[in-house]
Short mmCIF file of C-alpha atoms in Angstrom, two decimals:
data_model
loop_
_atom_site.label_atom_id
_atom_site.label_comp_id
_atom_site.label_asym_id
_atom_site.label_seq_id
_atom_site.Cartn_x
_atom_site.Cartn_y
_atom_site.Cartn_z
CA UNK W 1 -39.93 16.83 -33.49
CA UNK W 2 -39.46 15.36 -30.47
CA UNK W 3 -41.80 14.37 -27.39
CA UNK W 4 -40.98 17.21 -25.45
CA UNK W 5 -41.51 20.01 -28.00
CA UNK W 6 -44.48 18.15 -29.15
CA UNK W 7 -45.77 18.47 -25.46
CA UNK W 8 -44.97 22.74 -25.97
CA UNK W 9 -46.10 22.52 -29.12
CA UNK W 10 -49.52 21.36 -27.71
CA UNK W 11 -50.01 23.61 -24.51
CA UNK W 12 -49.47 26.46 -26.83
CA UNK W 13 -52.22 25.69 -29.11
CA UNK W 14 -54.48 24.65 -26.79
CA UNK W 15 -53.83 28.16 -24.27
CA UNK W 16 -54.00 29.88 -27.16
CA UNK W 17 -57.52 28.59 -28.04
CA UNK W 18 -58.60 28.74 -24.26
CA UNK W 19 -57.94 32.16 -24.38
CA UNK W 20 -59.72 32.71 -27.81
CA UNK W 21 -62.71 31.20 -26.43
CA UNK W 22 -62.45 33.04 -23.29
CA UNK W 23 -62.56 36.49 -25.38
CA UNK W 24 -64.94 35.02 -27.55
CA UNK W 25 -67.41 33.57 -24.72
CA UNK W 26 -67.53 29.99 -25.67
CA UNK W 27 -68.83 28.17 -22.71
CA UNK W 28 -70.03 31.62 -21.07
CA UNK W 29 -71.28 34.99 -21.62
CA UNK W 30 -68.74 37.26 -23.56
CA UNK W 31 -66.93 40.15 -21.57
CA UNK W 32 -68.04 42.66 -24.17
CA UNK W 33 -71.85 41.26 -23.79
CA UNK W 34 -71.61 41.25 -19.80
CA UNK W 35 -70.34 44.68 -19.48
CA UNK W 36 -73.19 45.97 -22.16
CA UNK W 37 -75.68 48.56 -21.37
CA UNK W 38 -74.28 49.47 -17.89
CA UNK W 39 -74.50 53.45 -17.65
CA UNK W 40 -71.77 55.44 -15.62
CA UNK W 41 -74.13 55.46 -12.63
CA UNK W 42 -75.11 51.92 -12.36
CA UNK W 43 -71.49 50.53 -11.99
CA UNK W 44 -70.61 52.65 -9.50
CA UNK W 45 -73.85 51.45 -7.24
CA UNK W 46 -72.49 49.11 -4.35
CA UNK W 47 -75.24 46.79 -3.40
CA UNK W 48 -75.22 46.28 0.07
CA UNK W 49 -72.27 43.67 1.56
CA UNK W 50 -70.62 44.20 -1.71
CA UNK W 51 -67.11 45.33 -1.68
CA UNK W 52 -66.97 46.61 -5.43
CA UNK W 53 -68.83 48.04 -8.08
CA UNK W 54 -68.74 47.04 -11.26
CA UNK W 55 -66.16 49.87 -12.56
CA UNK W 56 -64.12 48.90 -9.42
CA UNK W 57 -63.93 45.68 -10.78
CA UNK W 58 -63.53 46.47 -14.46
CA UNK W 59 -60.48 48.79 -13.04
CA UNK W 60 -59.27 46.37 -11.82
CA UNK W 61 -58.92 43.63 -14.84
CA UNK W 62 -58.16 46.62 -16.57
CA UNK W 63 -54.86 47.13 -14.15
CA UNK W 64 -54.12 43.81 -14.76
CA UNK W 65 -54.53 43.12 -18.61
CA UNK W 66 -52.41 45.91 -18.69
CA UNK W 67 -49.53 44.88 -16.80
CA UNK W 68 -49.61 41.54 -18.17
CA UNK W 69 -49.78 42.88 -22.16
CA UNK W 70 -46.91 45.75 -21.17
CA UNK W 71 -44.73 42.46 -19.51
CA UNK W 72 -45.62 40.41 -22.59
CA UNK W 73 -44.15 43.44 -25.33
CA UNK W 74 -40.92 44.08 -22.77
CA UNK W 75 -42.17 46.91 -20.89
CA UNK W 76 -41.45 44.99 -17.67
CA UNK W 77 -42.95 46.74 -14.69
CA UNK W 78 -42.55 45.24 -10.79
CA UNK W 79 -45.61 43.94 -9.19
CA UNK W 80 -47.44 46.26 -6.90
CA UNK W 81 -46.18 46.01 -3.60
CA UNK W 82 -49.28 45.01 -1.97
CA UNK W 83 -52.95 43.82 -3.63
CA UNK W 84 -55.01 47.07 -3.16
CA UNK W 85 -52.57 48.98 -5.62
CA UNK W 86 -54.08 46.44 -7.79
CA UNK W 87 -57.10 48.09 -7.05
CA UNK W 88 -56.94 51.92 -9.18
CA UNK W 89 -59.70 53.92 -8.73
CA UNK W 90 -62.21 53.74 -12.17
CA UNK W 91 -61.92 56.64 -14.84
CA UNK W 92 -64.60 57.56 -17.16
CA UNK W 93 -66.91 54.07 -17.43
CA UNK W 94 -67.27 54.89 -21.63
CA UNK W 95 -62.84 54.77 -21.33
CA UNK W 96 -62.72 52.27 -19.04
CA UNK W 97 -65.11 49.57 -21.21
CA UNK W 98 -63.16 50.72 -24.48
CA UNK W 99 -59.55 50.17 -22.39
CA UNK W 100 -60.51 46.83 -20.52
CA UNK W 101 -62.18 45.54 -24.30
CA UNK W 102 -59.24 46.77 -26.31
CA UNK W 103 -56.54 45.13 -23.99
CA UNK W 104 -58.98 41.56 -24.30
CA UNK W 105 -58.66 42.08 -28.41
CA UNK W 106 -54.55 42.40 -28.15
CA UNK W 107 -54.25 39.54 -26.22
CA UNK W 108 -56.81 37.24 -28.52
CA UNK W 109 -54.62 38.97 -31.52
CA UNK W 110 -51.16 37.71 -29.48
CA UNK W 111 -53.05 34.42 -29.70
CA UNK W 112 -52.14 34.11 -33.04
CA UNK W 113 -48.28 34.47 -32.56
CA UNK W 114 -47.13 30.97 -32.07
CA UNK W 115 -43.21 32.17 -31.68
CA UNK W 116 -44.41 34.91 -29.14
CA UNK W 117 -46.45 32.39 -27.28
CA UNK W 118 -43.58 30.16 -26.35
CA UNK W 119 -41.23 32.64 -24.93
CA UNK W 120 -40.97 33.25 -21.02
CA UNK W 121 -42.84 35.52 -19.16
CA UNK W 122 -40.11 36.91 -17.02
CA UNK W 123 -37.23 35.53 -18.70
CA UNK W 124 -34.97 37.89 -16.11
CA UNK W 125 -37.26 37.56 -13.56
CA UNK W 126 -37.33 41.08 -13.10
CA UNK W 127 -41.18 41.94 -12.32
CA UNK W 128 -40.64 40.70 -8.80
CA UNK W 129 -42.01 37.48 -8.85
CA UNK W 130 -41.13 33.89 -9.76
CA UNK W 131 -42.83 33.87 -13.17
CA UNK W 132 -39.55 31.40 -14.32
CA UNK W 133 -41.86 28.58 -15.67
CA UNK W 134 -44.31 31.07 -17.24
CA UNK W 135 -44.20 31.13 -21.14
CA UNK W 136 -46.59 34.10 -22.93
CA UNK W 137 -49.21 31.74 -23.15
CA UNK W 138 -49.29 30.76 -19.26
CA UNK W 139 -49.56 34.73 -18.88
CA UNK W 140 -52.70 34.95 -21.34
CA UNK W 141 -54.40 32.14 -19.99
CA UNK W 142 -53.85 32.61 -16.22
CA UNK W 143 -53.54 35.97 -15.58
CA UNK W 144 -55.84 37.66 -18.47
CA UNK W 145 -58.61 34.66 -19.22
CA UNK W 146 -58.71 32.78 -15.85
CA UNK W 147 -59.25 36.08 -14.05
CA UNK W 148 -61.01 37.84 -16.10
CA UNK W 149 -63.51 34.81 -15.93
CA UNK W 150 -63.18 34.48 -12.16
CA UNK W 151 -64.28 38.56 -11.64
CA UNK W 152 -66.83 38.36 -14.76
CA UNK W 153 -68.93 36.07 -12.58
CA UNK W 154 -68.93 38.77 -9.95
CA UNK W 155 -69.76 41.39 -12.45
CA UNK W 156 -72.96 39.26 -13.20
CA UNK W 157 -73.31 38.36 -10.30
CA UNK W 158 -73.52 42.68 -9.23
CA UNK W 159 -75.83 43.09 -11.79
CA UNK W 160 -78.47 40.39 -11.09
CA UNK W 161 -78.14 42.75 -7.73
CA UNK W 162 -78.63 45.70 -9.36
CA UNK W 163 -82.02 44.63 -11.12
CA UNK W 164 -79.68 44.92 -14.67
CA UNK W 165 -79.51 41.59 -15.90
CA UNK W 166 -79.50 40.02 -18.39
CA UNK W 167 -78.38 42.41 -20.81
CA UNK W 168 -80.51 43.14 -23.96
CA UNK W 169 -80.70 40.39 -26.09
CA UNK W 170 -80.85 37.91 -23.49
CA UNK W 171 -78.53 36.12 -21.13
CA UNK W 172 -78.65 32.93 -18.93
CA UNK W 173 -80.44 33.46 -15.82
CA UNK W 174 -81.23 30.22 -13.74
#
């Protein structure tokens, strides 16, 4: 094998287990743990100066796991035409947690598909965007795990607000 496919080779593996350990919350709290015990009323609350509750933000990942994991099995769908589409309004929380967790487990289980992992994003570029130098991995790590992580913070973040953190069982608060 040569340097260059050795150099694939490895920034497959290691998005792949970035993305593992994202789902699996090595390093932080686990999505599944954060988004525990919320009821349908509490993550709609909006303290004040907040912009979004909880379920707006758990729509939200939820818009975007999905267009990423439809792109990744060749359902390609454009980009919305301007960021608040990538806002939907939340259904049902008890739907919503089971959607947003569901999508996290098919990407972790893509994880495992090495071939899968090295093929473009947007091989057509047809979703609107320059995705050329994105491979199925790039799209798992950047898109599901590195934003998930970056709104999972605010999640916490809205319930230490709320009065409903940690969740039971403990959680890091300092």
């Amino acid at each position: 094998m040569n340097t260059a496919s050795n150099t694939s080779s490895n920034k497959i593996t290691l998005n792949s287990q970035l993305l593992k350990r994202f789902i699996a919350g090595m390093g932080f709290m686990p999505t599944a743990r954060a988004l525990s015990g919320l009821s349908a009323d509490i993550v709609q609350q909006m303290p004040e100066h907040a912009p979004h509750s909880i379920a707006d933000i758990v729509a939200h990942l939820d818009f975007w796991q999905t267009w990423v994991l439809a792109n990744i099995q060749g359902d390609l769908q454009t980009l919305p035409a301007r960021a608040a589409l990538g806002w939907p309004k939340p259904r049902a929380w008890d739907d919503l947690l089971e959607h947003v967790l569901a999508g996290l487990e098919h990407a972790q289980a893509l994880c495992d598909d090495t071939e899968r992992l090295q093929i473009a994003f947007d091989p057509d570029n047809k979703i609107g965007a320059s995705f050329s130098t994105f491979s199925v991995a790039d799209a798992l790590l950047d898109i599901i795990a590195v934003h998930n992580a970056h709104h999972l913070g605010q999640i916490i973040l809205l319930r230490r607000m709320l009065d409903v953190w940690p969740p039971e069982g403990g959680g890091m608060t300092w």
